[in-house]
Coordinates of C-alpha atoms and ligand atoms in Angstrom, one line a residue:
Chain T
X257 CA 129.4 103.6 114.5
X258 CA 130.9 106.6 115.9
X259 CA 128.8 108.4 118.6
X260 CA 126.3 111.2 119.0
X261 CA 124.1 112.9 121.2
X262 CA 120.5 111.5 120.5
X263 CA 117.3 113.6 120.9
X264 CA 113.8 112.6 121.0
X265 CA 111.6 115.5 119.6
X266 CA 107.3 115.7 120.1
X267 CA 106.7 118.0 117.1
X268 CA 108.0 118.8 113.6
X269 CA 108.0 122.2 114.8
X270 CA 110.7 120.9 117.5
X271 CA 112.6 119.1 114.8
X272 CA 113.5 122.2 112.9
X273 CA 114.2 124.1 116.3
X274 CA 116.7 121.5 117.0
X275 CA 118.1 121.1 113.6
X276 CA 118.4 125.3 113.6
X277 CA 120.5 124.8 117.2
X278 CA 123.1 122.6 115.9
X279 CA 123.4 124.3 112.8
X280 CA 123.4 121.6 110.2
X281 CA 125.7 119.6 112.4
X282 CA 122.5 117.1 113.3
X283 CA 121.0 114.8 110.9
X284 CA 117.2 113.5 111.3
X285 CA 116.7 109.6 111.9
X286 CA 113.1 108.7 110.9
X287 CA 113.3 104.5 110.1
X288 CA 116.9 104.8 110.1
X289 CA 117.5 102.2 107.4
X290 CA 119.5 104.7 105.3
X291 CA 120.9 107.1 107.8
X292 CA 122.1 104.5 109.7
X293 CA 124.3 102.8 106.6
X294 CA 125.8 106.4 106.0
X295 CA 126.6 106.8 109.6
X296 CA 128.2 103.1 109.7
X297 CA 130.0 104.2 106.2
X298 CA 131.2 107.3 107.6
X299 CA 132.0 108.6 104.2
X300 CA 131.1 112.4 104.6
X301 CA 133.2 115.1 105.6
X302 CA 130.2 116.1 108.8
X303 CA 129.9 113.1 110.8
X304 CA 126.5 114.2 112.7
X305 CA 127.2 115.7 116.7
X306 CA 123.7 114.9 116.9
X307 CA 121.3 112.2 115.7
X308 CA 117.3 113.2 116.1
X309 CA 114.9 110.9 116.0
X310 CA 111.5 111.7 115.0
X311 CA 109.7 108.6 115.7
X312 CA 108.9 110.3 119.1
X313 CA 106.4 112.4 117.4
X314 CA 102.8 111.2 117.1
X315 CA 100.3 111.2 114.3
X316 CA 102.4 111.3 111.5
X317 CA 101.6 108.3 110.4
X318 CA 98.4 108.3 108.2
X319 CA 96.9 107.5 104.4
X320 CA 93.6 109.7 103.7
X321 CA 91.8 111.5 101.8
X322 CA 90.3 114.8 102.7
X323 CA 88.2 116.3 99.4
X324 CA 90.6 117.5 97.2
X325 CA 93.7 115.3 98.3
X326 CA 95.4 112.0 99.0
X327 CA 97.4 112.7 102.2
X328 CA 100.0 110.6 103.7
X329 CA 102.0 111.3 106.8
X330 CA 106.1 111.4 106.3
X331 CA 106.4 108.6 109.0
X332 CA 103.8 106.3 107.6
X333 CA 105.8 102.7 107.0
X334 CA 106.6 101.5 103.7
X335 CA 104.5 98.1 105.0
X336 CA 101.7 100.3 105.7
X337 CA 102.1 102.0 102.3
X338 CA 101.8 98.3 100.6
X339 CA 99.0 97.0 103.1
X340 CA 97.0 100.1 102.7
X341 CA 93.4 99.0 101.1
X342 CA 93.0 102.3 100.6
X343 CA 96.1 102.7 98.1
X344 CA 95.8 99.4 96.7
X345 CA 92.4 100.5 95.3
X346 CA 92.6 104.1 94.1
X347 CA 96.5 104.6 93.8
X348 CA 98.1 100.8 92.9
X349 CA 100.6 102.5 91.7
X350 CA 101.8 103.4 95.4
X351 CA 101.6 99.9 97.1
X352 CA 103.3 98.4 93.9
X353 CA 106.4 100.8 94.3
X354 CA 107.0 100.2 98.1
X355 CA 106.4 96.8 98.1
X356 CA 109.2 96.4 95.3
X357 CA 111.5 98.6 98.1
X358 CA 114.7 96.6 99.8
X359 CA 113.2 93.8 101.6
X360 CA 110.3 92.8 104.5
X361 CA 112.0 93.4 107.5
X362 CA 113.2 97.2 106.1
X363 CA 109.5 97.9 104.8
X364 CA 108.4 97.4 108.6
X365 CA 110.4 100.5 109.7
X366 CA 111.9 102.4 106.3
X367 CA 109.2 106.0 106.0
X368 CA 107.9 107.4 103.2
X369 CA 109.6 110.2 104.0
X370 CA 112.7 108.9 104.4
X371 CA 112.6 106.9 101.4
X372 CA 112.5 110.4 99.4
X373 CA 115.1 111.9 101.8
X374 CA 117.9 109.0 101.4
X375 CA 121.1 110.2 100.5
X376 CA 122.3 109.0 97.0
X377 CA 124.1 105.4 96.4
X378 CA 126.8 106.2 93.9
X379 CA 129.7 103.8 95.0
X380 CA 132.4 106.5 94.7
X381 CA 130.3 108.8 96.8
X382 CA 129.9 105.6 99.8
X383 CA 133.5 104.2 99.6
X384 CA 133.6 103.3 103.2
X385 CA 136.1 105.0 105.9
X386 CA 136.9 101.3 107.3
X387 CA 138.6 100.0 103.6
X388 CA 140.1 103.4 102.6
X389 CA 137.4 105.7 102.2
X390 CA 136.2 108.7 102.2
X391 CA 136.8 109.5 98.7
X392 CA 136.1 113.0 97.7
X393 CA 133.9 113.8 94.8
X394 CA 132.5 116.6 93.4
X395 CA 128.8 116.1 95.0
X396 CA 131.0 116.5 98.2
X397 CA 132.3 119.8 97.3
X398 CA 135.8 118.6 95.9
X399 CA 137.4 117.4 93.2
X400 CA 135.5 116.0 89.8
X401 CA 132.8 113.5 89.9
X402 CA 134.7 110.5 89.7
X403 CA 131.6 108.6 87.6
X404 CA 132.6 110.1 84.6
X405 CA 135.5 108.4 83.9
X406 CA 135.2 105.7 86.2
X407 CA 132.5 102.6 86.5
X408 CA 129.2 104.3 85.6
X409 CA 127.4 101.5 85.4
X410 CA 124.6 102.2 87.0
X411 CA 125.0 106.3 86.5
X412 CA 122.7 108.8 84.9
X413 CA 121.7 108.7 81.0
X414 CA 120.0 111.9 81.4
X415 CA 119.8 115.0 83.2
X416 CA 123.0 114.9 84.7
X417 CA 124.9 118.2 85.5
X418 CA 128.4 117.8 87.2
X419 CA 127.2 114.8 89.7
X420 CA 126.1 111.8 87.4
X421 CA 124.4 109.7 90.3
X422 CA 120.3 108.8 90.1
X423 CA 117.7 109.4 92.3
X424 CA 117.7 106.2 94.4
X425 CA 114.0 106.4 95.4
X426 CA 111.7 103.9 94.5
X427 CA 108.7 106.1 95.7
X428 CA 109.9 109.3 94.4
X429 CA 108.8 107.8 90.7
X430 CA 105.7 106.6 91.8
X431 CA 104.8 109.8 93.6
X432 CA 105.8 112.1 90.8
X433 CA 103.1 110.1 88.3
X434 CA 100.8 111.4 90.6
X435 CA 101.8 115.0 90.5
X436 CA 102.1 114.3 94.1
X437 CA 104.0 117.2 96.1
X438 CA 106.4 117.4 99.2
X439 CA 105.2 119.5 101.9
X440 CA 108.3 120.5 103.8
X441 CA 108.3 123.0 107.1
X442 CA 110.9 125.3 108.5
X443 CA 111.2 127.9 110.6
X444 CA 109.0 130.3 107.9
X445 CA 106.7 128.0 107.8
X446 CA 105.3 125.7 105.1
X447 CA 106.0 125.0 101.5
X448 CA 105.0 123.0 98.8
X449 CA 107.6 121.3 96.2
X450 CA 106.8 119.3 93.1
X451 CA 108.5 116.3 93.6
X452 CA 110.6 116.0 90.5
X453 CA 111.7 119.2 91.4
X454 CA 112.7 118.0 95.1
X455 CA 116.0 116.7 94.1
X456 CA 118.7 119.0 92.9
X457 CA 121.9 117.6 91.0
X458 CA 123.7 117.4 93.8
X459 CA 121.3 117.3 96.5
X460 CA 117.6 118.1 97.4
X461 CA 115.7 121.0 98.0
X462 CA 115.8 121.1 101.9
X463 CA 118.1 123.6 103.9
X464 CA 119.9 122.5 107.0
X465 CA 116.7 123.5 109.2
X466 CA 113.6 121.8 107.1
X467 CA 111.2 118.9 107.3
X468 CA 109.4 117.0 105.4
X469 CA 106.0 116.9 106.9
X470 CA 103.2 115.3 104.5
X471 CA 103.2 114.2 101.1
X472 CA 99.8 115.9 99.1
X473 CA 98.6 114.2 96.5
X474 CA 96.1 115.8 93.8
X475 CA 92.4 113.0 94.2
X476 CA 91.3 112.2 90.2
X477 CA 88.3 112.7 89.0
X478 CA 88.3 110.0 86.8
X479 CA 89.4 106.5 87.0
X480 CA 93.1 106.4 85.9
X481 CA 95.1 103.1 84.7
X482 CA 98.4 103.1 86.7
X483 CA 101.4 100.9 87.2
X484 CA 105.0 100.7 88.4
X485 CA 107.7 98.6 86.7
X486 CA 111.5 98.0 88.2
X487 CA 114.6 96.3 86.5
X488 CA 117.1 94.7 89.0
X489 CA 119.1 91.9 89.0
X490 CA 117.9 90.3 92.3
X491 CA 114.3 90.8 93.1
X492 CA 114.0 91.7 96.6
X493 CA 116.8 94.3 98.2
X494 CA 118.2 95.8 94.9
X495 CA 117.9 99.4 93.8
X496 CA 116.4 99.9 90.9
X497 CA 118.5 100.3 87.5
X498 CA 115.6 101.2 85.6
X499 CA 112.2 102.2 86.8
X500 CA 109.0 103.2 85.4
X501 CA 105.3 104.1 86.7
X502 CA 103.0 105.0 84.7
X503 CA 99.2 106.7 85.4
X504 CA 96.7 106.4 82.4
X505 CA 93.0 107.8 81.9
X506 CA 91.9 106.1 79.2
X507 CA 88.3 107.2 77.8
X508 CA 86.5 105.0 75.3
X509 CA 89.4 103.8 74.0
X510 CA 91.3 106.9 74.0
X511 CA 94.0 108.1 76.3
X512 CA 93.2 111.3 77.6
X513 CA 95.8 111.9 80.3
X514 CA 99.0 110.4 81.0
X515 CA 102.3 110.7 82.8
X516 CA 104.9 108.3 82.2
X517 CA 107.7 108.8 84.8
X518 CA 111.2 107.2 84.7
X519 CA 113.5 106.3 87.5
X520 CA 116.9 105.6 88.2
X521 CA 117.9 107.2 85.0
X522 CA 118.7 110.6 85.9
X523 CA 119.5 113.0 89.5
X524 CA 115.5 113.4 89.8
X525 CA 112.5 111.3 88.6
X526 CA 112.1 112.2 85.0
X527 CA 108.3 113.0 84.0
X528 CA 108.6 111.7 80.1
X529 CA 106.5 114.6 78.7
X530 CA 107.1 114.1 74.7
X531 CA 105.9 110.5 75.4
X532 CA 103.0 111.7 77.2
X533 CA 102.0 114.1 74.6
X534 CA 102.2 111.8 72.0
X535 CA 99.7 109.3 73.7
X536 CA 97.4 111.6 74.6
X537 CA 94.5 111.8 72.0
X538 CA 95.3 108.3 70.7
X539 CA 94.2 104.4 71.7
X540 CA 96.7 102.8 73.4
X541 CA 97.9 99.6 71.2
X542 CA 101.2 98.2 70.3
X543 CA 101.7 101.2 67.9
X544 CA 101.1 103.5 69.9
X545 CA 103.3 102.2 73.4
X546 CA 106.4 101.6 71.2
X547 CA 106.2 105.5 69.9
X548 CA 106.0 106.3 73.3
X549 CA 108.8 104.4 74.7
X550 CA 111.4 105.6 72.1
X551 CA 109.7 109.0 72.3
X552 CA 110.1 108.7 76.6
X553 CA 114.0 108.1 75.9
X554 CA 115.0 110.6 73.2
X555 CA 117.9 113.0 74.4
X556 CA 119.5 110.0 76.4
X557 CA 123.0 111.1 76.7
X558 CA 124.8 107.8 78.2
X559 CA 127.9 107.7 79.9
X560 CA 131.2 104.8 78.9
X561 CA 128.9 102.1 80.8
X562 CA 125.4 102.4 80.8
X563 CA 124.1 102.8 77.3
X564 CA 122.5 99.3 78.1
X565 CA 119.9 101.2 80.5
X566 CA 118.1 102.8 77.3
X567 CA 117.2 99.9 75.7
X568 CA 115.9 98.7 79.3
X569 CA 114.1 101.9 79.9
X570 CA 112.1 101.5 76.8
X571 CA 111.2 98.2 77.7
X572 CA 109.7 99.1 81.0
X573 CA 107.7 101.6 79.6
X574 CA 106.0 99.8 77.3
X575 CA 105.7 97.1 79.8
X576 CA 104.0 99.7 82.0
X577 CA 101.8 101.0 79.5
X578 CA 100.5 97.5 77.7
X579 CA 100.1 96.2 81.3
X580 CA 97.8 99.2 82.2
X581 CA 95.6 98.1 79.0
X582 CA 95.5 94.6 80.1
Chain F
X135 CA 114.4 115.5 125.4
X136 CA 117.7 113.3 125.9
X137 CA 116.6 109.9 127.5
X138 CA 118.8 108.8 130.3
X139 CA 117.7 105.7 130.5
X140 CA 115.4 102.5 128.3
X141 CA 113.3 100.2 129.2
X142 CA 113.2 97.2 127.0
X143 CA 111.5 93.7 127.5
X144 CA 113.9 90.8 125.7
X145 CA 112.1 87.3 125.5
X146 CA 109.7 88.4 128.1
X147 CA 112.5 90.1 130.6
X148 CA 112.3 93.4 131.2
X149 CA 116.0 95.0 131.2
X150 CA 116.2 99.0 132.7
X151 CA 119.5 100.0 130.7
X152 CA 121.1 103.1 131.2
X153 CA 122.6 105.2 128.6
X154 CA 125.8 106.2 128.5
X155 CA 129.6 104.5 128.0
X156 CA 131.0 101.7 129.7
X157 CA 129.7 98.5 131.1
X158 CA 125.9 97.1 130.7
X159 CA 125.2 100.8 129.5
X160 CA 123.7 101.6 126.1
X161 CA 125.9 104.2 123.7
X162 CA 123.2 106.4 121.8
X163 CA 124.8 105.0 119.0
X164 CA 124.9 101.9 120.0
X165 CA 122.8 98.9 117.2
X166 CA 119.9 96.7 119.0
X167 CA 122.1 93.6 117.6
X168 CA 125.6 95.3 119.7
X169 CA 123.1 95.3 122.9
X170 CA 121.6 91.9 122.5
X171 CA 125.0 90.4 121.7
X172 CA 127.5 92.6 124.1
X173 CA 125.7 93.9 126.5
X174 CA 122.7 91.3 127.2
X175 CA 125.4 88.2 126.1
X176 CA 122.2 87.0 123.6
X177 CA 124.4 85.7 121.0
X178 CA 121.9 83.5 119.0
X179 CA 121.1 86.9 116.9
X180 CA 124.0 86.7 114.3
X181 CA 125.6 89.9 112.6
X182 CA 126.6 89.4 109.1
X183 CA 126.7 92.5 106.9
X184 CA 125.5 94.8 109.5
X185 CA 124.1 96.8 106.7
X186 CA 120.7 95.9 106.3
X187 CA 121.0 93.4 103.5
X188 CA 121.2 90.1 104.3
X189 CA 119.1 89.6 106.8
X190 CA 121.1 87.5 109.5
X191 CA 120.4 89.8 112.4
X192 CA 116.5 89.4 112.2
X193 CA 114.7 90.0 115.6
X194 CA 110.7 90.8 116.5
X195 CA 110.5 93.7 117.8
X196 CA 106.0 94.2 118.4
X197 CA 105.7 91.0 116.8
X198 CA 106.7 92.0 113.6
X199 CA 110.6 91.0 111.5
X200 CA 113.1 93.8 112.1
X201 CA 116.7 94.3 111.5
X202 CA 118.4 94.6 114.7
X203 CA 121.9 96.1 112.8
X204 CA 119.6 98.5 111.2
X205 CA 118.1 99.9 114.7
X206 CA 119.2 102.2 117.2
X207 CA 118.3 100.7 121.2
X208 CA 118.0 103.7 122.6
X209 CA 114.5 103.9 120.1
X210 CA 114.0 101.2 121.0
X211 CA 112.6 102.1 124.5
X212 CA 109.5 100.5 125.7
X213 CA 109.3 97.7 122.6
X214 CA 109.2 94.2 122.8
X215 CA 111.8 92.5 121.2
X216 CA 111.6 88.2 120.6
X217 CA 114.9 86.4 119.6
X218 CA 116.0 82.9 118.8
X219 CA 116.4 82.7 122.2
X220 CA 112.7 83.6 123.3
X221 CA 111.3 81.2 120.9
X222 CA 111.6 77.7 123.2
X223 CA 108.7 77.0 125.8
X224 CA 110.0 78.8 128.8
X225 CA 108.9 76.6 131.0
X226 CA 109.6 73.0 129.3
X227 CA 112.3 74.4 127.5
X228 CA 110.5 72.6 124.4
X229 CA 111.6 73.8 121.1
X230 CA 109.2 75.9 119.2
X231 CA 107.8 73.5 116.2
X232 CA 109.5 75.7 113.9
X233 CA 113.0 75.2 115.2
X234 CA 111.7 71.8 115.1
X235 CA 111.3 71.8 111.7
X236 CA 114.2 73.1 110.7
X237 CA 115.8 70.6 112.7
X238 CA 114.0 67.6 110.9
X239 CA 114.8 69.0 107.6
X240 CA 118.3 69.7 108.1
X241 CA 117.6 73.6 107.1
X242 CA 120.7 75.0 107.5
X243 CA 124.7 73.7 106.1
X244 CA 126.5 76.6 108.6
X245 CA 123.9 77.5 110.1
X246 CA 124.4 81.3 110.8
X247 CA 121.7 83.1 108.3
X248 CA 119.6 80.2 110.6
X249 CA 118.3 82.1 113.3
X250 CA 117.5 85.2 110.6
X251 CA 115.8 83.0 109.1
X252 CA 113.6 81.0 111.8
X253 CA 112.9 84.9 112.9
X254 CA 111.3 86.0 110.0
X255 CA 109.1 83.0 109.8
X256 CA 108.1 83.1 112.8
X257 CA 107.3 86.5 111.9
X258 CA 105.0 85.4 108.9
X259 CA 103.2 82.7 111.0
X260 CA 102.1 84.5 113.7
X261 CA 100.5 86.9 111.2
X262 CA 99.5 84.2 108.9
X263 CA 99.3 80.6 110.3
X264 CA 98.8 78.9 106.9
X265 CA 100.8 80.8 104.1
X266 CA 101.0 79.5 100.7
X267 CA 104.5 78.5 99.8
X268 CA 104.6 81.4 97.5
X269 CA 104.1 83.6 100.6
X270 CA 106.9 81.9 103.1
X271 CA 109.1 83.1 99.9
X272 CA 108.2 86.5 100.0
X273 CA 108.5 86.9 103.9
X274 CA 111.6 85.4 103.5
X275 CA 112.7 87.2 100.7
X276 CA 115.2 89.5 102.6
X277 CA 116.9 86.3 104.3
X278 CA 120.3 85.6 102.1
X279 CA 122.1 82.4 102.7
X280 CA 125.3 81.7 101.9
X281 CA 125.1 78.1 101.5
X282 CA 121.7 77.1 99.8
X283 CA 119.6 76.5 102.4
X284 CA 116.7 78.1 101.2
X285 CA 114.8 74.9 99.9
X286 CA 115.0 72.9 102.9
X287 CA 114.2 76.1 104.5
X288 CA 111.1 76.8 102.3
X289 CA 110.3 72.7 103.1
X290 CA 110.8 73.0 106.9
X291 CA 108.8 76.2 107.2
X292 CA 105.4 74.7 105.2
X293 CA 106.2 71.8 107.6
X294 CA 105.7 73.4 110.7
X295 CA 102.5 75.0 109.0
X296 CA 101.0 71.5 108.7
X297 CA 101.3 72.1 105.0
X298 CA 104.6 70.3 104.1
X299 CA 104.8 69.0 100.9
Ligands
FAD300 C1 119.7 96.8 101.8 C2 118.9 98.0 101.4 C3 118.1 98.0 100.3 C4 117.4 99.1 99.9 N1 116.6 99.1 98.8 C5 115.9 100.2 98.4 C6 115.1 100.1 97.2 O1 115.0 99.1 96.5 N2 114.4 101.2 96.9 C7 114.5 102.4 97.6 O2 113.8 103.3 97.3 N3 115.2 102.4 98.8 C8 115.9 101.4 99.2 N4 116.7 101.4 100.3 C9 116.9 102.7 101.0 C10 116.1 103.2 102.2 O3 116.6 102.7 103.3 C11 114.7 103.0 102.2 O4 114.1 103.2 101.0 C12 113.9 103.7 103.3 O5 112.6 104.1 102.8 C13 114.4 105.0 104.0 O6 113.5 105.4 105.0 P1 113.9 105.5 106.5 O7 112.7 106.0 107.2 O8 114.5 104.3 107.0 O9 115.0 106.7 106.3 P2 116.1 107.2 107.4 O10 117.3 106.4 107.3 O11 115.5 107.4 108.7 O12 116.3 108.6 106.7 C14 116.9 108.8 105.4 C15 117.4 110.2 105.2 O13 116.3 111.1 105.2 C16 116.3 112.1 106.2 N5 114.9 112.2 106.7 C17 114.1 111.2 107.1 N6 112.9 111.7 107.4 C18 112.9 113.0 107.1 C19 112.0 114.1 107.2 N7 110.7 113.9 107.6 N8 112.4 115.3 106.8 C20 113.6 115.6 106.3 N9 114.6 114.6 106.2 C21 114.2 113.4 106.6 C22 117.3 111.6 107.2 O14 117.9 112.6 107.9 C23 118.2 110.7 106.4 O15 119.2 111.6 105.8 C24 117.4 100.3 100.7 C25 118.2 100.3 101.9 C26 118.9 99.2 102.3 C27 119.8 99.2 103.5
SF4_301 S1 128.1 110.7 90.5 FE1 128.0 112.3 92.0 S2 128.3 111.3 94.0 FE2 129.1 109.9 92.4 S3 131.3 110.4 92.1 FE3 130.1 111.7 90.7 S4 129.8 113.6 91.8 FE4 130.3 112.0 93.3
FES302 S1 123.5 91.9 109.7 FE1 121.7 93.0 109.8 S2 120.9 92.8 107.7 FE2 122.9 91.8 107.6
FES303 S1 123.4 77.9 106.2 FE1 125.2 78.9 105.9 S2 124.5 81.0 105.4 FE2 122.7 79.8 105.4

């Protein structure tokens, strides 16, 4: 790895200050479990002057609930999102998804926050300096996105918009089945994003001087039914090629809420509203799910590689639906 | 704040590094597996992928499985970090029953995902004295070896549990 100055900061408040100094030319380190591979890979055009690590500050590492909200800290572990009795009660839906992230010894330092902030995995985008790389894309500001006509394998079959690579976050899926939001602070002060709209095509939704501070969840009233699925080929490490979670209310018999959420399909986590709709109102049974799952996938625009993601989307979601009736 | 200098306590020594380039100092971008290796000379911590996905460079750091590759030292400041090394009585310079084990079931063909994954067990037991094999599996789940090992590993790990089957 090439070197850097390294800065400890106390406060988030100090973390944008600093970011704001070097004027994009720093890059936060929170677990480090993705920063460092992009620093090792070297593969973008701004290798960071500074790195600034924000395990310095205290108290950002907390699950609660205060009234109206679930709140969890942006430094809170992914082991600590799995272990949480707390989450495994009222939100499964969490623990399941981080404990289905990379492997033990990652979980013990990758954040939540981090986990939502990694940079994409698209191969073209990561060729490594050290066997030839960088190679320039259009995600990178030049040239065409080389995923079009090249191995797309594990690309986007929906939503995609010049860059074709998914959102690589296991939690991002889970998150947005809770309507859960990304609080984010910069030198104005505090906002609130949705987080399926957190991730742009090309990017997410945080200038070169912002944080992410706390995720905010909204607390249910009622009980809900919730699960999270993930197709790989190996069961521990791998990124998801499909995901799914899934977060039910079910009332004598009858679904009365739902958001079905896929991942790994498209730039952001896709909230599946059609198939949503068309549950709502209706028992869940074996009639119902498989509506839903063609219904969560219509509009699936794959590229030359990865039509075989459909059929495994639509698997998963009626996977995650059944298995919330079980 | 820039830190000029790190304390860290290796298999129960306590090494004041200071940062900076050049001999027995630690580069801010320097990996906890480059220190222990090159500048500490601890050399039983292998590097394989030195990307976060095989496992090989397992440590404790606090008790709990890390991946030294995957660290920077100079965060590292005031942990405690446990490697192969710092598992053999200090005194006696008995092996710890688990390297034992592993020993007795001949856990290992090369041998270099071995210390990763005697780390990570070790990891798992001292949380969890009796595990269910099904458990040693998942703690051991981010542990790749090259040349099968893994089921005289799983064997030799219930065996130092008492449990062996
Ligand atoms: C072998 C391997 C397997 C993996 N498998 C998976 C997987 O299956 N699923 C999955 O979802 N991920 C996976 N990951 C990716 C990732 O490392 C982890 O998910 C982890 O959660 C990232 O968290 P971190 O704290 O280590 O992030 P860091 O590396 O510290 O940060 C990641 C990025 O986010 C930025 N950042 C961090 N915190 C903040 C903040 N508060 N505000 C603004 N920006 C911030 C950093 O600047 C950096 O760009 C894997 C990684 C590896 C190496
Ligand atoms: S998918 Fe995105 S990151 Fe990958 S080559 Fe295309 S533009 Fe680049
Ligand atoms: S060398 Fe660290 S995980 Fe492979
Ligand atoms: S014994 Fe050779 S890699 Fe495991």
């Amino acid at each position: 790895m090439r070197t850097f100055d390294h800065i400890d900061v106390y406060s988030i408040a100090e973390a944008c200050t600093t970011l704001r100094e070097y004027q994009g030319r720093a890059r936060l380190n929170a677990g480090g479990s993705d920063l460092l591979t992009v620093l090792k890979g070297d593969f973008l055009a701004d290798y960071p002057e500074a790195v600034i690590n924000l395990k310095t500050i205290s108290g950002m590492d907390y699950i609660r609930e205060d009234g109206e909200y679930l709140r969890i800290g942006t430094l809170t572990r992914l082991t600590d999102l799995v272990s949480s009795p707390l989450l495994k009660e009222k939100y499964p839906v969490l623990s399941e998804a981080a404990y289905t992230v990379a492997t033990p010894q990652i979980r013990n330092v990758a954040t939540l926050g981090g986990n939502l902030c990694q940079d994409t995995r698209c191969w073209y985008y990561r060729y490594p300096r050290s066997i030839g790389g960088p190679v320039q894309c259009l995600r990178k500001g030049s040239g065409p996105c080389l995923a079009i006509k090249g191995d797309n394998r594990y690309h986007a079959i929906m939503g995609g918009k010049k860059c074709f690579a998914v959102c690589p976050s296991d939690m991002a899926v889970a998150l947005a089945a809770l309507d859960g939001k990304v609080i984010i602070v910069g030198p104005e002060g505090e906002r609130r994003v949705e987080v399926t709209d957190f991730y742009h095509p090309t990017g997410n939704e945080l200038a070169k001087d912002e944080v992410v501070r706390e995720i905010e969840i909204p607390i249910k009233r009622t009980p809900t039914q919730q699960s999270f699925r993930k197709f790989t080929l190996r069961k521990p490490i791998d990124f998801a090629i499909v995901s799914s979670a899934t977060v039910i209310t079910v009332a004598q018999g009858i679904c009365t809420d739902a958001r079905i959420v896929l991942g790994a399909v498209a730039p952001a986590p896709v909230r599946a509203k059609a198939a949503e709709e068309l549950l709502i109102g209706k028992p869940i049974t074996e009639e119902t799910d498989t509506a839903a799952a063609e219904k969560a996938l219509v509009g699936a625009k794959p590229l030359s590689k990865n039509e075989y993601k459909i059929q495994i989307a639509k698997t998963l979601v009626k996977q995650a639906i059944l298995g919330v009736t079980d | 704040m820039r830190k000029h200098q790190i304390n860290l306590t290796v298999n129960s020594q306590v090494y004041q590094l200071e940062v900076g380039t050049g001999q027995g100092r630690v580069n801010p971008s320097d990996t906890l597996s480059f220190t222990l290796r090159e500048t500490l000379g601890l050399t039983g911590t292998k590097l394989s992928c030195d990307g976060g996905a095989c496992g090989g460079c397992t440590v404790l750091m606090d008790g709990e499985a890390v991946l030294s590759c995957m660290l920077l030292t100079i965060e590292c400041d005031g942990k405690i970090i446990t490697t192969i090394e710092g598992l053999k009585d200090a005194k006696t310079g008995e092996l710890d029953p688990l390297q034992q084990s592993f020993i007795d079931h001949t856990a290992f063909q090369c041998g270099y995902c071995t210390p990763g994954m005697i780390m990570s067990a070790k990891a798992l037991l001292n949380e969890n004295p009796a595990p269910t094999e099904a458990e040693v599996k998942k703690a051991l789940s981010g542990n790749f070896c090259r040349c099968i090992s893994h089921y005289q590993v799983v064997r030799a790990v219930m065996d130092a549990t008492g449990k062996g089957r």
